[in-house]
mmCIF file of C-alpha atoms and ligand atoms in Angstrom:
data_model
loop_
_atom_site.group_PDB
_atom_site.id
_atom_site.type_symbol
_atom_site.label_atom_id
_atom_site.label_comp_id
_atom_site.label_asym_id
_atom_site.label_seq_id
_atom_site.Cartn_x
_atom_site.Cartn_y
_atom_site.Cartn_z
ATOM 1 C CA MET A 1 -5.520 10.855 -20.826
ATOM 2 C CA GLU A 2 -6.795 8.074 -18.643
ATOM 3 C CA SER A 3 -8.823 9.257 -15.694
ATOM 4 C CA TYR A 4 -9.212 7.564 -12.294
ATOM 5 C CA ASN A 5 -11.403 8.136 -9.244
ATOM 6 C CA ILE A 6 -9.628 6.916 -6.025
ATOM 7 C CA ALA A 7 -11.327 6.866 -2.574
ATOM 8 C CA ILE A 8 -8.929 7.746 0.205
ATOM 9 C CA LEU A 9 -9.464 6.181 3.484
ATOM 10 C CA SER A 10 -6.791 7.218 5.996
ATOM 11 C CA GLY A 11 -8.545 5.723 9.041
ATOM 12 C CA ASP A 12 -6.757 5.935 12.518
ATOM 13 C CA GLY A 13 -3.348 6.081 14.151
ATOM 14 C CA ILE A 14 -0.496 6.043 11.773
ATOM 15 C CA GLY A 15 -3.055 5.722 8.919
ATOM 16 C CA LYS A 16 -3.334 9.352 8.675
ATOM 17 C CA GLU A 17 0.382 10.026 8.627
ATOM 18 C CA ILE A 18 1.305 7.214 6.040
ATOM 19 C CA MET A 19 -1.667 8.382 3.873
ATOM 20 C CA GLN A 20 -0.240 11.842 3.623
ATOM 21 C CA GLU A 21 2.956 10.482 2.153
ATOM 22 C CA ALA A 22 0.743 8.361 -0.474
ATOM 23 C CA VAL A 23 -1.102 11.386 -1.322
ATOM 24 C CA LYS A 24 2.341 13.198 -2.157
ATOM 25 C CA ILE A 25 2.778 10.339 -4.880
ATOM 26 C CA LEU A 26 -0.738 10.877 -6.215
ATOM 27 C CA ASP A 27 -0.134 14.606 -6.508
ATOM 28 C CA LEU A 28 3.190 13.970 -8.391
ATOM 29 C CA PHE A 29 1.493 11.693 -10.995
ATOM 30 C CA SER A 30 -1.576 13.941 -11.381
ATOM 31 C CA SER A 31 -0.047 15.385 -14.618
ATOM 32 C CA ASP A 32 0.593 11.966 -16.158
ATOM 33 C CA VAL A 33 -3.003 10.653 -15.542
ATOM 34 C CA ARG A 34 -6.228 12.232 -14.441
ATOM 35 C CA LEU A 35 -6.618 11.632 -10.879
ATOM 36 C CA GLU A 36 -9.522 12.545 -8.759
ATOM 37 C CA TYR A 37 -9.171 11.580 -5.152
ATOM 38 C CA ASN A 38 -11.344 12.435 -1.999
ATOM 39 C CA GLU A 39 -11.041 11.435 1.557
ATOM 40 C CA TYR A 40 -13.703 9.364 3.423
ATOM 41 C CA LEU A 41 -14.083 8.293 7.054
ATOM 42 C CA ILE A 42 -13.602 4.680 8.151
ATOM 43 C CA GLY A 43 -12.845 3.057 11.527
ATOM 44 C CA GLY A 44 -12.509 4.834 14.644
ATOM 45 C CA ALA A 45 -12.788 8.100 12.623
ATOM 46 C CA GLY A 46 -15.960 6.843 11.324
ATOM 47 C CA ILE A 47 -17.317 6.086 14.733
ATOM 48 C CA ASP A 48 -16.433 9.343 16.230
ATOM 49 C CA ALA A 49 -18.166 11.446 13.490
ATOM 50 C CA THR A 50 -21.243 9.129 12.691
ATOM 51 C CA ASN A 51 -21.277 6.334 15.115
ATOM 52 C CA ASN A 52 -20.563 3.908 12.234
ATOM 53 C CA PRO A 53 -17.177 2.293 11.494
ATOM 54 C CA LEU A 54 -18.142 2.231 7.612
ATOM 55 C CA PRO A 55 -20.372 5.304 7.069
ATOM 56 C CA ASP A 56 -22.946 5.000 4.159
ATOM 57 C CA GLU A 57 -21.138 7.842 2.386
ATOM 58 C CA THR A 58 -17.922 6.002 2.634
ATOM 59 C CA LEU A 59 -19.219 2.883 1.087
ATOM 60 C CA ARG A 60 -21.029 4.678 -1.632
ATOM 61 C CA ALA A 61 -17.897 6.472 -2.621
ATOM 62 C CA CYS A 62 -15.821 3.208 -2.534
ATOM 63 C CA LYS A 63 -18.118 1.451 -4.641
ATOM 64 C CA ALA A 64 -18.251 4.191 -7.118
ATOM 65 C CA SER A 65 -14.514 4.591 -7.502
ATOM 66 C CA ASN A 66 -11.827 2.880 -9.640
ATOM 67 C CA ALA A 67 -9.817 2.005 -6.511
ATOM 68 C CA VAL A 68 -9.673 2.425 -2.797
ATOM 69 C CA LEU A 69 -6.599 3.373 -0.778
ATOM 70 C CA LEU A 70 -6.708 2.596 2.692
ATOM 71 C CA GLY A 71 -4.303 3.399 5.626
ATOM 72 C CA ALA A 72 -5.097 1.458 8.840
ATOM 73 C CA ILE A 73 -7.898 1.301 11.337
ATOM 74 C CA GLY A 74 -8.164 0.764 15.160
ATOM 75 C CA GLY A 75 -7.073 1.859 18.479
ATOM 76 C CA GLU A 76 -7.352 1.723 22.082
ATOM 77 C CA LYS A 77 -10.215 4.324 22.312
ATOM 78 C CA TRP A 78 -12.618 2.031 20.534
ATOM 79 C CA ASN A 79 -11.650 -1.277 22.013
ATOM 80 C CA ASN A 80 -14.493 -1.607 24.430
ATOM 81 C CA LEU A 81 -17.296 -1.112 21.980
ATOM 82 C CA GLU A 82 -19.653 -3.814 20.934
ATOM 83 C CA ARG A 83 -18.285 -5.867 17.999
ATOM 84 C CA HIS A 84 -20.512 -4.273 15.371
ATOM 85 C CA LEU A 85 -19.408 -0.883 16.304
ATOM 86 C CA ARG A 86 -15.619 -1.556 16.440
ATOM 87 C CA PRO A 87 -13.211 -0.067 13.788
ATOM 88 C CA GLU A 88 -12.257 -3.544 12.653
ATOM 89 C CA LYS A 89 -15.921 -4.238 11.698
ATOM 90 C CA GLY A 90 -15.821 -1.242 9.372
ATOM 91 C CA LEU A 91 -12.831 -2.813 7.507
ATOM 92 C CA LEU A 92 -14.185 -6.267 7.375
ATOM 93 C CA ASN A 93 -17.673 -4.989 6.031
ATOM 94 C CA LEU A 94 -15.860 -2.866 3.364
ATOM 95 C CA ARG A 95 -14.022 -5.894 2.070
ATOM 96 C CA LYS A 96 -17.051 -7.962 2.133
ATOM 97 C CA GLU A 97 -19.114 -5.343 0.416
ATOM 98 C CA LEU A 98 -16.425 -4.824 -2.308
ATOM 99 C CA GLY A 99 -16.228 -8.610 -2.752
ATOM 100 C CA VAL A 100 -12.354 -8.430 -2.505
ATOM 101 C CA TYR A 101 -11.813 -12.157 -2.016
ATOM 102 C CA ALA A 102 -8.136 -12.377 -2.819
ATOM 103 C CA ASN A 103 -5.566 -10.456 -0.845
ATOM 104 C CA ILE A 104 -2.105 -10.364 -2.528
ATOM 105 C CA ARG A 105 0.729 -9.882 -0.108
ATOM 106 C CA PRO A 106 4.184 -9.735 -1.743
ATOM 107 C CA ILE A 107 7.061 -10.586 0.413
ATOM 108 C CA LYS A 108 10.258 -9.275 -1.087
ATOM 109 C CA VAL A 109 13.580 -8.820 0.540
ATOM 110 C CA TYR A 110 15.519 -5.732 -0.387
ATOM 111 C CA ASN A 111 19.194 -6.324 -0.512
ATOM 112 C CA ALA A 112 19.678 -2.788 1.155
ATOM 113 C CA THR A 113 17.691 -3.789 4.175
ATOM 114 C CA LEU A 114 19.153 -7.282 4.791
ATOM 115 C CA GLU A 115 20.808 -6.150 7.960
ATOM 116 C CA SER A 116 17.515 -4.872 9.273
ATOM 117 C CA SER A 117 16.244 -8.455 9.707
ATOM 118 C CA PRO A 118 16.898 -10.540 12.810
ATOM 119 C CA ILE A 119 17.152 -13.565 10.359
ATOM 120 C CA LYS A 120 20.574 -14.547 8.982
ATOM 121 C CA LYS A 121 21.421 -12.967 5.664
ATOM 122 C CA GLU A 122 21.999 -16.140 3.779
ATOM 123 C CA ILE A 123 18.560 -17.417 4.677
ATOM 124 C CA ILE A 124 16.645 -14.267 3.543
ATOM 125 C CA GLN A 125 18.701 -12.906 0.590
ATOM 126 C CA ASP A 126 16.580 -13.113 -2.640
ATOM 127 C CA VAL A 127 13.433 -14.091 -0.869
ATOM 128 C CA ASP A 128 10.489 -13.183 -3.292
ATOM 129 C CA PHE A 129 7.247 -14.867 -2.774
ATOM 130 C CA VAL A 130 3.588 -13.876 -2.552
ATOM 131 C CA ILE A 131 0.938 -14.794 0.096
ATOM 132 C CA VAL A 132 -2.529 -15.122 -1.355
ATOM 133 C CA ARG A 133 -4.858 -14.757 1.496
ATOM 134 C CA GLU A 134 -8.598 -15.588 1.285
ATOM 135 C CA LEU A 135 -10.149 -12.312 2.683
ATOM 136 C CA ILE A 136 -13.920 -12.320 3.098
ATOM 137 C CA SER A 137 -14.856 -15.722 4.465
ATOM 138 C CA GLY A 138 -13.535 -18.193 7.253
ATOM 139 C CA ILE A 139 -13.684 -17.604 10.895
ATOM 140 C CA TYR A 140 -13.712 -13.682 10.797
ATOM 141 C CA PHE A 141 -17.135 -13.845 9.219
ATOM 142 C CA GLY A 142 -18.488 -17.385 10.061
ATOM 143 C CA GLU A 143 -21.813 -17.663 11.869
ATOM 144 C CA PRO A 144 -22.693 -18.855 14.671
ATOM 145 C CA ARG A 145 -20.336 -16.824 16.806
ATOM 146 C CA ALA A 146 -20.745 -15.458 20.256
ATOM 147 C CA LYS A 147 -19.162 -14.579 23.596
ATOM 148 C CA GLU A 148 -21.288 -15.662 26.426
ATOM 149 C CA MET A 149 -20.602 -15.543 30.179
ATOM 150 C CA ASP A 150 -18.627 -18.737 30.633
ATOM 151 C CA ARG A 151 -18.147 -19.804 26.818
ATOM 152 C CA ALA A 152 -17.420 -18.258 23.574
ATOM 153 C CA TYR A 153 -17.131 -19.821 20.041
ATOM 154 C CA ASN A 154 -16.395 -18.895 16.380
ATOM 155 C CA THR A 155 -17.125 -20.796 13.165
ATOM 156 C CA MET A 156 -14.631 -21.387 10.482
ATOM 157 C CA PHE A 157 -16.980 -21.563 7.506
ATOM 158 C CA TYR A 158 -16.147 -22.044 3.648
ATOM 159 C CA THR A 159 -17.976 -22.841 0.703
ATOM 160 C CA ARG A 160 -16.623 -24.875 -2.328
ATOM 161 C CA ASP A 161 -17.086 -21.633 -4.487
ATOM 162 C CA GLU A 162 -15.256 -19.415 -1.946
ATOM 163 C CA ILE A 163 -12.192 -21.547 -1.978
ATOM 164 C CA TYR A 164 -12.398 -22.179 -5.759
ATOM 165 C CA ARG A 165 -12.230 -18.442 -6.803
ATOM 166 C CA VAL A 166 -9.258 -17.726 -4.630
ATOM 167 C CA THR A 167 -7.448 -20.790 -5.552
ATOM 168 C CA LYS A 168 -7.958 -20.148 -9.278
ATOM 169 C CA TYR A 169 -6.478 -16.589 -8.671
ATOM 170 C CA ALA A 170 -3.365 -18.120 -6.846
ATOM 171 C CA PHE A 171 -2.845 -20.691 -9.598
ATOM 172 C CA GLU A 172 -2.957 -17.890 -12.278
ATOM 173 C CA LEU A 173 -0.416 -15.862 -10.234
ATOM 174 C CA ALA A 174 1.875 -18.888 -9.875
ATOM 175 C CA GLN A 175 1.589 -19.428 -13.719
ATOM 176 C CA LYS A 176 3.122 -15.981 -14.124
ATOM 177 C CA ARG A 177 5.759 -16.554 -11.486
ATOM 178 C CA ASN A 178 7.910 -19.448 -10.743
ATOM 179 C CA LYS A 179 5.056 -22.153 -11.016
ATOM 180 C CA LYS A 180 4.858 -23.182 -7.644
ATOM 181 C CA LEU A 181 2.067 -23.242 -5.110
ATOM 182 C CA CYS A 182 1.949 -24.185 -1.519
ATOM 183 C CA CYS A 183 -1.400 -24.456 0.122
ATOM 184 C CA VAL A 184 -1.254 -23.918 3.890
ATOM 185 C CA ASP A 185 -3.952 -25.605 5.946
ATOM 186 C CA LYS A 186 -4.646 -27.937 9.069
ATOM 187 C CA ALA A 187 -6.204 -30.642 7.105
ATOM 188 C CA ASN A 188 -5.129 -33.155 9.748
ATOM 189 C CA VAL A 189 -7.707 -31.555 12.215
ATOM 190 C CA LEU A 190 -10.146 -29.082 10.313
ATOM 191 C CA GLU A 191 -12.918 -30.128 8.052
ATOM 192 C CA THR A 192 -12.666 -26.717 6.315
ATOM 193 C CA SER A 193 -9.068 -27.644 5.409
ATOM 194 C CA GLN A 194 -10.024 -30.904 4.012
ATOM 195 C CA LEU A 195 -12.435 -29.158 1.687
ATOM 196 C CA TRP A 196 -9.653 -26.757 0.764
ATOM 197 C CA ARG A 197 -7.406 -29.711 -0.223
ATOM 198 C CA GLU A 198 -10.170 -31.306 -2.287
ATOM 199 C CA VAL A 199 -10.620 -27.957 -4.289
ATOM 200 C CA VAL A 200 -7.004 -27.201 -4.627
ATOM 201 C CA ASP A 201 -6.401 -30.569 -5.998
ATOM 202 C CA SER A 202 -9.249 -30.373 -8.492
ATOM 203 C CA VAL A 203 -8.110 -26.818 -9.706
ATOM 204 C CA ALA A 204 -4.523 -28.131 -9.827
ATOM 205 C CA LYS A 205 -5.631 -30.423 -12.863
ATOM 206 C CA GLN A 206 -6.320 -27.241 -15.001
ATOM 207 C CA TYR A 207 -2.629 -25.941 -14.244
ATOM 208 C CA SER A 208 -0.450 -28.926 -14.776
ATOM 209 C CA ASP A 209 2.580 -26.683 -15.261
ATOM 210 C CA VAL A 210 2.169 -25.481 -11.532
ATOM 211 C CA ALA A 211 3.914 -27.815 -8.807
ATOM 212 C CA VAL A 212 1.495 -28.129 -5.858
ATOM 213 C CA GLU A 213 2.361 -28.861 -2.287
ATOM 214 C CA PHE A 214 0.359 -28.905 0.972
ATOM 215 C CA LEU A 215 1.729 -27.779 4.401
ATOM 216 C CA TYR A 216 0.218 -27.815 7.726
ATOM 217 C CA VAL A 217 0.126 -24.235 9.223
ATOM 218 C CA ASP A 218 2.265 -25.021 12.089
ATOM 219 C CA ASN A 219 5.031 -26.459 9.942
ATOM 220 C CA ALA A 220 4.497 -23.507 7.417
ATOM 221 C CA SER A 221 5.031 -21.138 10.117
ATOM 222 C CA MET A 222 8.404 -22.828 10.986
ATOM 223 C CA GLN A 223 9.420 -23.137 7.354
ATOM 224 C CA LEU A 224 8.830 -19.271 6.775
ATOM 225 C CA ILE A 225 11.910 -18.797 9.096
ATOM 226 C CA LEU A 226 14.040 -21.771 8.174
ATOM 227 C CA ASN A 227 13.817 -21.503 4.395
ATOM 228 C CA PRO A 228 11.613 -18.838 3.086
ATOM 229 C CA LYS A 229 13.209 -19.250 -0.331
ATOM 230 C CA GLN A 230 11.281 -22.407 -0.917
ATOM 231 C CA PHE A 231 8.012 -20.421 -1.422
ATOM 232 C CA ASP A 232 6.720 -18.930 -4.676
ATOM 233 C CA VAL A 233 2.859 -18.555 -4.020
ATOM 234 C CA MET A 234 1.519 -19.372 -0.713
ATOM 235 C CA LEU A 235 -2.236 -19.888 -0.588
ATOM 236 C CA CYS A 236 -3.872 -19.374 2.743
ATOM 237 C CA GLU A 237 -7.455 -19.380 4.210
ATOM 238 C CA ASN A 238 -8.337 -16.033 6.013
ATOM 239 C CA LEU A 239 -6.928 -16.471 9.579
ATOM 240 C CA PHE A 240 -3.721 -18.430 8.664
ATOM 241 C CA GLY A 241 -2.997 -15.968 6.086
ATOM 242 C CA ASP A 242 -3.388 -13.042 8.491
ATOM 243 C CA ILE A 243 -1.112 -14.568 11.069
ATOM 244 C CA LEU A 244 1.562 -15.957 8.597
ATOM 245 C CA SER A 245 2.023 -12.585 6.715
ATOM 246 C CA ASP A 246 2.785 -10.849 9.905
ATOM 247 C CA GLU A 247 5.264 -13.471 10.557
ATOM 248 C CA ALA A 248 6.686 -13.054 7.123
ATOM 249 C CA SER A 249 7.211 -9.283 7.688
ATOM 250 C CA VAL A 250 10.108 -10.146 9.895
ATOM 251 C CA ILE A 251 12.013 -11.658 6.982
ATOM 252 C CA GLY A 252 12.149 -8.335 5.202
ATOM 253 C CA GLY A 253 13.081 -6.367 8.493
ATOM 254 C CA SER A 254 9.807 -4.468 9.192
ATOM 255 C CA ILE A 255 6.004 -4.832 8.764
ATOM 256 C CA GLY A 256 6.322 -1.136 7.514
ATOM 257 C CA LEU A 257 7.468 -2.437 4.154
ATOM 258 C CA LEU A 258 4.658 -4.814 3.274
ATOM 259 C CA ALA A 259 1.977 -3.756 0.833
ATOM 260 C CA SER A 260 -1.113 -5.531 -0.168
ATOM 261 C CA ALA A 261 -3.823 -5.559 -3.009
ATOM 262 C CA SER A 262 -7.254 -6.965 -2.326
ATOM 263 C CA ILE A 263 -8.961 -8.131 -5.488
ATOM 264 C CA GLY A 264 -12.418 -9.086 -6.320
ATOM 265 C CA ASP A 265 -14.776 -8.747 -9.390
ATOM 266 C CA SER A 266 -15.043 -4.936 -9.401
ATOM 267 C CA VAL A 267 -13.375 -2.472 -7.067
ATOM 268 C CA ALA A 268 -9.950 -3.254 -5.533
ATOM 269 C CA LEU A 269 -8.562 -2.199 -2.357
ATOM 270 C CA PHE A 270 -4.880 -1.331 -1.467
ATOM 271 C CA GLU A 271 -3.527 -1.177 1.956
ATOM 272 C CA PRO A 272 -0.422 -1.908 4.075
ATOM 273 C CA ILE A 273 -0.604 -5.200 5.902
ATOM 274 C CA HIS A 274 0.120 -3.473 9.280
ATOM 275 C CA GLY A 275 -2.369 -1.937 11.614
ATOM 276 C CA SER A 276 -2.825 1.496 12.971
ATOM 277 C CA ALA A 277 0.294 1.205 15.342
ATOM 278 C CA PRO A 278 -1.024 3.105 18.235
ATOM 279 C CA ASP A 279 2.311 2.845 19.917
ATOM 280 C CA ILE A 280 3.990 5.261 17.428
ATOM 281 C CA ALA A 281 0.936 7.157 16.079
ATOM 282 C CA GLY A 282 1.192 11.024 16.101
ATOM 283 C CA LYS A 283 5.012 11.067 16.226
ATOM 284 C CA ASN A 284 5.825 11.280 12.495
ATOM 285 C CA ILE A 285 8.127 8.085 12.843
ATOM 286 C CA ALA A 286 5.997 5.427 11.128
ATOM 287 C CA ASN A 287 7.523 3.768 7.844
ATOM 288 C CA PRO A 288 5.167 4.927 4.896
ATOM 289 C CA ILE A 289 6.747 2.574 2.443
ATOM 290 C CA ALA A 290 4.052 -0.160 2.744
ATOM 291 C CA MET A 291 1.615 2.549 2.117
ATOM 292 C CA ILE A 292 3.409 3.834 -0.948
ATOM 293 C CA LEU A 293 4.019 0.384 -2.382
ATOM 294 C CA SER A 294 0.260 -0.233 -1.961
ATOM 295 C CA THR A 295 -0.187 2.789 -4.042
ATOM 296 C CA SER A 296 2.175 1.231 -6.644
ATOM 297 C CA MET A 297 0.143 -1.927 -6.658
ATOM 298 C CA MET A 298 -2.978 0.304 -7.247
ATOM 299 C CA PHE A 299 -1.390 1.891 -10.288
ATOM 300 C CA SER A 300 -0.136 -1.462 -11.475
ATOM 301 C CA HIS A 301 -3.858 -2.874 -11.176
ATOM 302 C CA LEU A 302 -5.231 0.073 -12.995
ATOM 303 C CA GLY A 303 -2.876 -0.641 -15.901
ATOM 304 C CA GLU A 304 -0.505 2.216 -15.360
ATOM 305 C CA VAL A 305 2.473 -0.007 -15.052
ATOM 306 C CA GLU A 306 5.138 2.663 -15.889
ATOM 307 C CA ILE A 307 3.974 4.614 -12.854
ATOM 308 C CA ALA A 308 4.086 1.612 -10.593
ATOM 309 C CA LYS A 309 7.582 0.686 -11.673
ATOM 310 C CA LYS A 310 8.822 4.212 -10.876
ATOM 311 C CA ILE A 311 7.314 4.181 -7.413
ATOM 312 C CA GLU A 312 9.051 0.795 -6.830
ATOM 313 C CA LEU A 313 12.447 2.076 -8.389
ATOM 314 C CA ALA A 314 12.403 5.163 -5.977
ATOM 315 C CA VAL A 315 11.516 2.883 -2.936
ATOM 316 C CA ASN A 316 14.503 0.674 -3.875
ATOM 317 C CA LYS A 317 16.826 3.758 -4.449
ATOM 318 C CA VAL A 318 15.890 5.385 -1.042
ATOM 319 C CA LEU A 319 16.682 2.180 0.774
ATOM 320 C CA GLU A 320 19.988 1.722 -1.203
ATOM 321 C CA CYS A 321 21.086 5.311 -0.450
ATOM 322 C CA GLY A 322 20.841 4.211 3.204
ATOM 323 C CA TYR A 323 17.717 6.217 4.357
ATOM 324 C CA ARG A 324 15.858 4.376 7.122
ATOM 325 C CA THR A 325 12.763 5.079 9.267
ATOM 326 C CA ARG A 326 13.001 4.133 13.041
ATOM 327 C CA ASP A 327 11.736 0.642 12.416
ATOM 328 C CA LEU A 328 14.510 -0.235 10.045
ATOM 329 C CA ALA A 329 17.331 1.969 11.398
ATOM 330 C CA THR A 330 20.169 0.074 13.090
ATOM 331 C CA ASN A 331 21.258 3.421 14.722
ATOM 332 C CA LYS A 332 17.847 5.004 15.788
ATOM 333 C CA ASP A 333 19.546 8.464 16.026
ATOM 334 C CA GLU A 334 20.065 8.511 12.264
ATOM 335 C CA ALA A 335 16.484 7.488 11.484
ATOM 336 C CA ILE A 336 14.431 9.819 9.272
ATOM 337 C CA SER A 337 10.754 10.694 9.712
ATOM 338 C CA CYS A 338 7.698 9.431 8.137
ATOM 339 C CA SER A 339 7.356 12.688 6.013
ATOM 340 C CA GLN A 340 10.948 12.855 5.227
ATOM 341 C CA MET A 341 10.740 9.291 3.832
ATOM 342 C CA GLY A 342 7.859 10.520 1.682
ATOM 343 C CA ASP A 343 9.584 13.464 0.418
ATOM 344 C CA LEU A 344 12.688 11.462 -0.524
ATOM 345 C CA ILE A 345 10.704 9.017 -2.535
ATOM 346 C CA VAL A 346 9.005 11.787 -4.384
ATOM 347 C CA LYS A 347 12.395 13.382 -5.038
ATOM 348 C CA PHE A 348 13.873 10.097 -6.406
ATOM 349 C CA ILE A 349 10.686 9.538 -8.726
ATOM 350 C CA LYS A 350 11.285 12.905 -10.224
ATOM 351 C CA GLU A 351 15.040 12.193 -10.890
ATOM 352 C CA LEU A 352 14.076 9.035 -12.584
HETATM 353 N N1 NAD B 1 -5.658 -3.450 8.286
HETATM 354 C C1 NAD B 1 -5.675 -2.776 9.399
HETATM 355 O O1 NAD B 1 -6.163 -1.689 9.538
HETATM 356 C C2 NAD B 1 -5.332 -3.475 10.752
HETATM 357 C C3 NAD B 1 -4.540 -4.570 10.623
HETATM 358 C C4 NAD B 1 -3.987 -5.185 11.824
HETATM 359 C C5 NAD B 1 -4.392 -4.542 13.105
HETATM 360 N N2 NAD B 1 -5.173 -3.481 13.068
HETATM 361 C C6 NAD B 1 -5.663 -2.703 14.176
HETATM 362 O O2 NAD B 1 -4.424 -1.963 14.527
HETATM 363 C C7 NAD B 1 -4.356 -1.795 15.981
HETATM 364 C C8 NAD B 1 -2.927 -2.115 16.459
HETATM 365 O O3 NAD B 1 -2.787 -3.454 16.269
HETATM 366 P P1 NAD B 1 -1.249 -4.075 16.576
HETATM 367 O O4 NAD B 1 -0.401 -3.239 17.496
HETATM 368 O O5 NAD B 1 -1.546 -5.574 16.707
HETATM 369 O O6 NAD B 1 -0.602 -4.149 15.000
HETATM 370 P P2 NAD B 1 0.065 -2.929 14.249
HETATM 371 O O7 NAD B 1 0.325 -3.609 12.887
HETATM 372 O O8 NAD B 1 -0.593 -1.842 14.197
HETATM 373 O O9 NAD B 1 1.495 -2.988 15.045
HETATM 374 C C9 NAD B 1 2.330 -4.058 15.222
HETATM 375 C C10 NAD B 1 3.867 -3.363 15.535
HETATM 376 O O10 NAD B 1 4.296 -2.954 14.226
HETATM 377 C C11 NAD B 1 4.607 -1.653 14.214
HETATM 378 N N3 NAD B 1 4.324 -1.100 12.940
HETATM 379 C C12 NAD B 1 3.197 -1.157 12.202
HETATM 380 N N4 NAD B 1 3.235 -0.623 11.137
HETATM 381 C C13 NAD B 1 4.397 0.164 11.193
HETATM 382 C C14 NAD B 1 4.916 1.193 10.220
HETATM 383 N N5 NAD B 1 4.334 1.485 9.129
HETATM 384 N N6 NAD B 1 6.193 1.637 10.568
HETATM 385 C C15 NAD B 1 6.815 1.305 11.643
HETATM 386 N N7 NAD B 1 6.296 0.378 12.714
HETATM 387 C C16 NAD B 1 5.026 -0.151 12.358
HETATM 388 C C17 NAD B 1 3.837 -0.857 15.448
HETATM 389 O O11 NAD B 1 4.496 0.141 15.964
HETATM 390 C C18 NAD B 1 3.731 -2.113 16.346
HETATM 391 O O12 NAD B 1 5.026 -2.210 17.228
HETATM 392 C C19 NAD B 1 -5.417 -2.634 16.561
HETATM 393 O O13 NAD B 1 -6.550 -1.700 16.938
HETATM 394 C C20 NAD B 1 -5.822 -3.504 15.548
HETATM 395 O O14 NAD B 1 -7.099 -3.934 15.529
HETATM 396 C C21 NAD B 1 -5.542 -3.030 11.879
#
């Protein structure tokens, strides 16, 4: 029997609630594969306990694991701390330390939730594309950066190698899908984007079966809503990918549905694309599906494809049966709770 060591980082806000539901799934499959999972602190929880948003013990455990499952970090309580002490810094450092340069965000519309999206049904039906976001460079990491009394600045920085590795990943993914790659940039204004275009053009020569196009990010943000079906693999630098994937969550009806995998050369990290949602934290009303689908992506990455498929099928079934958490429910009085959604997904997996 295969054996996996999973580091669990619930984090803050709804992170704790949605992770409880993911753990129910891990518990369920503990008889099919040998799973060892332990919880570690990150973000605000790490700051409160150790004054460090990425405690040493957490980083050590993540590096020694087969995969990391993360809920979400952040919240009002820690917003006034210095940058290096904020919860977000813990997550950025973890991604950097694990070297997870490619963040994979599938955007798939479920037939059952078509009516939950504010966008017309005929525009979003059958949408199925993937955003590949560069995750450990760009403006979130670039130096110099500073906020001074009367001025502030950040640096969008990329090396050719950083662009190359994520571009190669995106082309390989496109080859396994519908062989279309759209690189999103701002090459009419930004030198970093001009370098991205050079690298993408040169990598494209090795993948002649993949059709490549470039879109300026302002146009891409419009096309995402006007005609999202045109996309197959969308390749973005860090900041653009962060923003566009939140926008893309509207297509499927809720950000609470969107999972992600962050892949590098060793340990991979799996987390929903959303944050800690302080506005709904502690109420047991968050949608745990993004967290549960992130768990499915983890199993798939570990080679446990059957387990991953079962989780996906159960999520599909729960939505087809009409169960909705508040974010998706058209009638809020009929919404089920976060823990009820987790329990139902477990029930449907058992029935498969
Ligand atoms: N990866 C991460 O951990 C991550 C990502 C983004 C933001 N953050 C942090 O999260 C905090 C809140 O940020 P924000 O409000 O801009 O973004 P957010 O993603 O937390 O919330 C945006 C909106 O989506 C809703 N939402 C998010 N996840 C949901 C779910 N699973 N079910 C139902 N509704 C959901 C929230 O209620 C809110 O209305 C901040 O501290 C921010 O820095 C963390």
